[in-house]
PDB file of C-alpha atoms and ligand atoms in Angstrom:
ATOM      1  CA  MET A  25     -31.294   0.926 -64.877  1.00 95.00           C
ATOM      2  CA  HIS A  26     -30.799   2.041 -68.454  1.00 89.00           C
ATOM      3  CA  GLU A  27     -29.498   5.211 -70.040  1.00 87.00           C
ATOM      4  CA  ILE A  28     -31.978   7.282 -72.026  1.00 84.00           C
ATOM      5  CA  SER A  29     -30.152   8.190 -75.194  1.00 77.00           C
ATOM      6  CA  GLN A  30     -31.547  11.607 -76.031  1.00 78.00           C
ATOM      7  CA  ASN A  31     -32.238  14.251 -73.475  1.00 81.00           C
ATOM      8  CA  LEU A  32     -34.858  16.673 -74.769  1.00 85.00           C
ATOM      9  CA  HIS A  33     -33.467  19.488 -72.690  1.00 91.00           C
ATOM     10  CA  LYS A  34     -30.105  21.198 -73.060  1.00 90.00           C
ATOM     11  CA  ALA A  35     -30.093  22.533 -69.519  1.00 94.00           C
ATOM     12  CA  PHE A  36     -32.030  22.569 -66.288  1.00 96.00           C
ATOM     13  CA  VAL A  37     -33.009  25.452 -64.053  1.00 97.00           C
ATOM     14  CA  LEU A  38     -33.403  24.315 -60.456  1.00 98.00           C
ATOM     15  CA  VAL A  39     -35.479  26.680 -58.368  1.00 97.00           C
ATOM     16  CA  CYS A  40     -35.531  26.242 -54.619  1.00 96.00           C
ATOM     17  CA  GLU A  41     -39.139  26.294 -53.454  1.00 95.00           C
ATOM     18  CA  ASN A  42     -38.441  25.073 -49.955  1.00 95.00           C
ATOM     19  CA  ARG A  43     -40.930  26.512 -47.477  1.00 93.00           C
ATOM     20  CA  ARG A  44     -40.329  26.776 -43.767  1.00 91.00           C
ATOM     21  CA  ASP A  45     -43.115  27.970 -41.560  1.00 86.00           C
ATOM     22  CA  ASP A  46     -40.979  28.382 -38.444  1.00 90.00           C
ATOM     23  CA  GLY A  47     -39.630  31.842 -39.279  1.00 83.00           C
ATOM     24  CA  ARG A  48     -36.284  30.765 -40.703  1.00 86.00           C
ATOM     25  CA  GLU A  49     -35.459  32.090 -44.145  1.00 87.00           C
ATOM     26  CA  SER A  50     -36.618  29.926 -47.026  1.00 90.00           C
ATOM     27  CA  CYS A  51     -36.837  30.610 -50.741  1.00 91.00           C
ATOM     28  CA  GLY A  52     -40.395  29.413 -51.257  1.00 88.00           C
ATOM     29  CA  VAL A  53     -41.683  31.878 -48.678  1.00 88.00           C
ATOM     30  CA  THR A  54     -39.558  34.798 -49.886  1.00 87.00           C
ATOM     31  CA  GLU A  55     -40.403  34.506 -53.609  1.00 90.00           C
ATOM     32  CA  PRO A  56     -43.317  32.058 -54.054  1.00 90.00           C
ATOM     33  CA  GLY A  57     -44.012  32.590 -57.781  1.00 94.00           C
ATOM     34  CA  LEU A  58     -40.425  32.482 -58.977  1.00 96.00           C
ATOM     35  CA  ARG A  59     -40.360  29.032 -60.603  1.00 97.00           C
ATOM     36  CA  ALA A  60     -43.532  29.681 -62.598  1.00 97.00           C
ATOM     37  CA  ALA A  61     -42.183  33.045 -63.794  1.00 97.00           C
ATOM     38  CA  ILE A  62     -38.876  31.498 -64.892  1.00 98.00           C
ATOM     39  CA  LYS A  63     -40.652  28.608 -66.616  1.00 98.00           C
ATOM     40  CA  GLU A  64     -42.930  30.937 -68.544  1.00 98.00           C
ATOM     41  CA  ALA A  65     -40.052  33.200 -69.600  1.00 98.00           C
ATOM     42  CA  MET A  66     -37.842  30.311 -70.753  1.00 97.00           C
ATOM     43  CA  LYS A  67     -40.739  28.861 -72.720  1.00 97.00           C
ATOM     44  CA  ALA A  68     -41.573  32.239 -74.294  1.00 97.00           C
ATOM     45  CA  ALA A  69     -37.925  32.572 -75.345  1.00 97.00           C
ATOM     46  CA  GLY A  70     -38.069  29.125 -76.959  1.00 95.00           C
ATOM     47  CA  LEU A  71     -35.195  27.792 -74.890  1.00 95.00           C
ATOM     48  CA  PRO A  72     -34.840  23.980 -74.637  1.00 94.00           C
ATOM     49  CA  VAL A  73     -34.564  23.938 -70.875  1.00 96.00           C
ATOM     50  CA  ARG A  74     -36.514  22.343 -68.076  1.00 96.00           C
ATOM     51  CA  VAL A  75     -37.412  24.376 -65.003  1.00 98.00           C
ATOM     52  CA  LEU A  76     -37.686  22.230 -61.893  1.00 97.00           C
ATOM     53  CA  SER A  77     -38.713  22.792 -58.321  1.00 97.00           C
ATOM     54  CA  VAL A  78     -36.165  21.578 -55.796  1.00 97.00           C
ATOM     55  CA  SER A  79     -35.832  21.708 -52.066  1.00 96.00           C
ATOM     56  CA  CYS A  80     -33.185  23.511 -50.040  1.00 95.00           C
ATOM     57  CA  MET A  81     -29.779  23.912 -51.712  1.00 96.00           C
ATOM     58  CA  ASP A  82     -28.195  24.976 -48.420  1.00 95.00           C
ATOM     59  CA  ARG A  83     -27.830  28.623 -49.472  1.00 94.00           C
ATOM     60  CA  CYS A  84     -30.887  29.897 -47.646  1.00 92.00           C
ATOM     61  CA  LYS A  85     -29.375  33.158 -46.431  1.00 91.00           C
ATOM     62  CA  GLU A  86     -28.495  34.011 -50.053  1.00 92.00           C
ATOM     63  CA  GLY A  87     -31.886  32.953 -51.365  1.00 86.00           C
ATOM     64  CA  PRO A  88     -34.095  32.822 -53.224  1.00 95.00           C
ATOM     65  CA  THR A  89     -31.662  30.431 -54.870  1.00 97.00           C
ATOM     66  CA  VAL A  90     -31.546  29.218 -58.476  1.00 97.00           C
ATOM     67  CA  ALA A  91     -29.051  26.781 -60.027  1.00 97.00           C
ATOM     68  CA  ILE A  92     -28.320  26.326 -63.726  1.00 96.00           C
ATOM     69  CA  MET A  93     -27.241  22.813 -64.690  1.00 94.00           C
ATOM     70  CA  PRO A  94     -25.083  21.347 -66.118  1.00 91.00           C
ATOM     71  CA  MET A  95     -23.272  24.694 -66.087  1.00 91.00           C
ATOM     72  CA  ASN A  96     -23.251  24.442 -62.277  1.00 94.00           C
ATOM     73  CA  VAL A  97     -23.886  28.135 -61.746  1.00 95.00           C
ATOM     74  CA  LEU A  98     -25.726  29.263 -58.639  1.00 97.00           C
ATOM     75  CA  TYR A  99     -27.619  32.530 -58.267  1.00 97.00           C
ATOM     76  CA  GLY A 100     -28.797  34.001 -54.999  1.00 97.00           C
ATOM     77  CA  ASP A 101     -31.235  36.764 -54.134  1.00 96.00           C
ATOM     78  CA  VAL A 102     -33.228  36.009 -57.297  1.00 97.00           C
ATOM     79  CA  HIS A 103     -36.548  37.789 -57.649  1.00 96.00           C
ATOM     80  CA  GLY A 104     -39.134  38.168 -60.374  1.00 96.00           C
ATOM     81  CA  CYS A 105     -37.399  41.267 -61.712  1.00 97.00           C
ATOM     82  CA  ASP A 106     -34.287  39.108 -62.397  1.00 98.00           C
ATOM     83  CA  VAL A 107     -36.059  36.648 -64.699  1.00 98.00           C
ATOM     84  CA  PRO A 108     -35.211  38.484 -67.966  1.00 98.00           C
ATOM     85  CA  GLU A 109     -31.537  38.477 -66.972  1.00 97.00           C
ATOM     86  CA  LEU A 110     -31.726  34.732 -66.264  1.00 97.00           C
ATOM     87  CA  VAL A 111     -33.119  34.183 -69.765  1.00 97.00           C
ATOM     88  CA  THR A 112     -30.263  36.230 -71.242  1.00 96.00           C
ATOM     89  CA  LYS A 113     -27.697  34.276 -69.264  1.00 95.00           C
ATOM     90  CA  MET A 114     -29.264  30.967 -70.322  1.00 96.00           C
ATOM     91  CA  LYS A 115     -29.050  32.031 -73.977  1.00 95.00           C
ATOM     92  CA  GLU A 116     -25.357  32.833 -73.462  1.00 94.00           C
ATOM     93  CA  TYR A 117     -24.724  29.451 -71.809  1.00 93.00           C
ATOM     94  CA  LEU A 118     -26.473  27.577 -74.592  1.00 92.00           C
ATOM     95  CA  ILE A 119     -24.657  29.485 -77.341  1.00 87.00           C
ATOM     96  CA  GLY A 120     -21.362  29.041 -75.527  1.00 79.00           C
ATOM     97  CA  GLY A 121     -21.872  25.298 -75.346  1.00 62.00           C
ATOM     98  CA  LEU A 122     -22.049  23.032 -72.379  1.00 50.00           C
TER      99      LEU A 122
HETATM  100  S1  FES B  13     -34.448  27.317 -48.524  1.00 96.78           S
HETATM  101 FE1  FES B  13     -33.714  27.754 -50.529  1.00 96.78          FE
HETATM  102  S2  FES B  13     -31.599  27.337 -50.425  1.00 96.78           S
HETATM  103 FE2  FES B  13     -32.352  26.793 -48.476  1.00 96.78          FE
END
């Protein structure tokens, strides 16, 4: 293992896209296009962040769930209409420092 000296991204947005087909709540079923919408909005805003798909973050009943790292902030009940607010919050986090 070796450390990579320069990370190109200042922060990461982790979007739960877990899909369950057995009827239990799951973010990927509730809001299937969320990660793509967040990625596009962050890119349009010119923010140096990476938007990643992740599996269940164990907050299914509060989902769709999004985490902002390394700020370690979790958002629940996130829908497409919340994407502009996520961009605003990310700008505040980045200006405020890590
Ligand atoms: S399915 Fe998304 S947090 Fe569990």
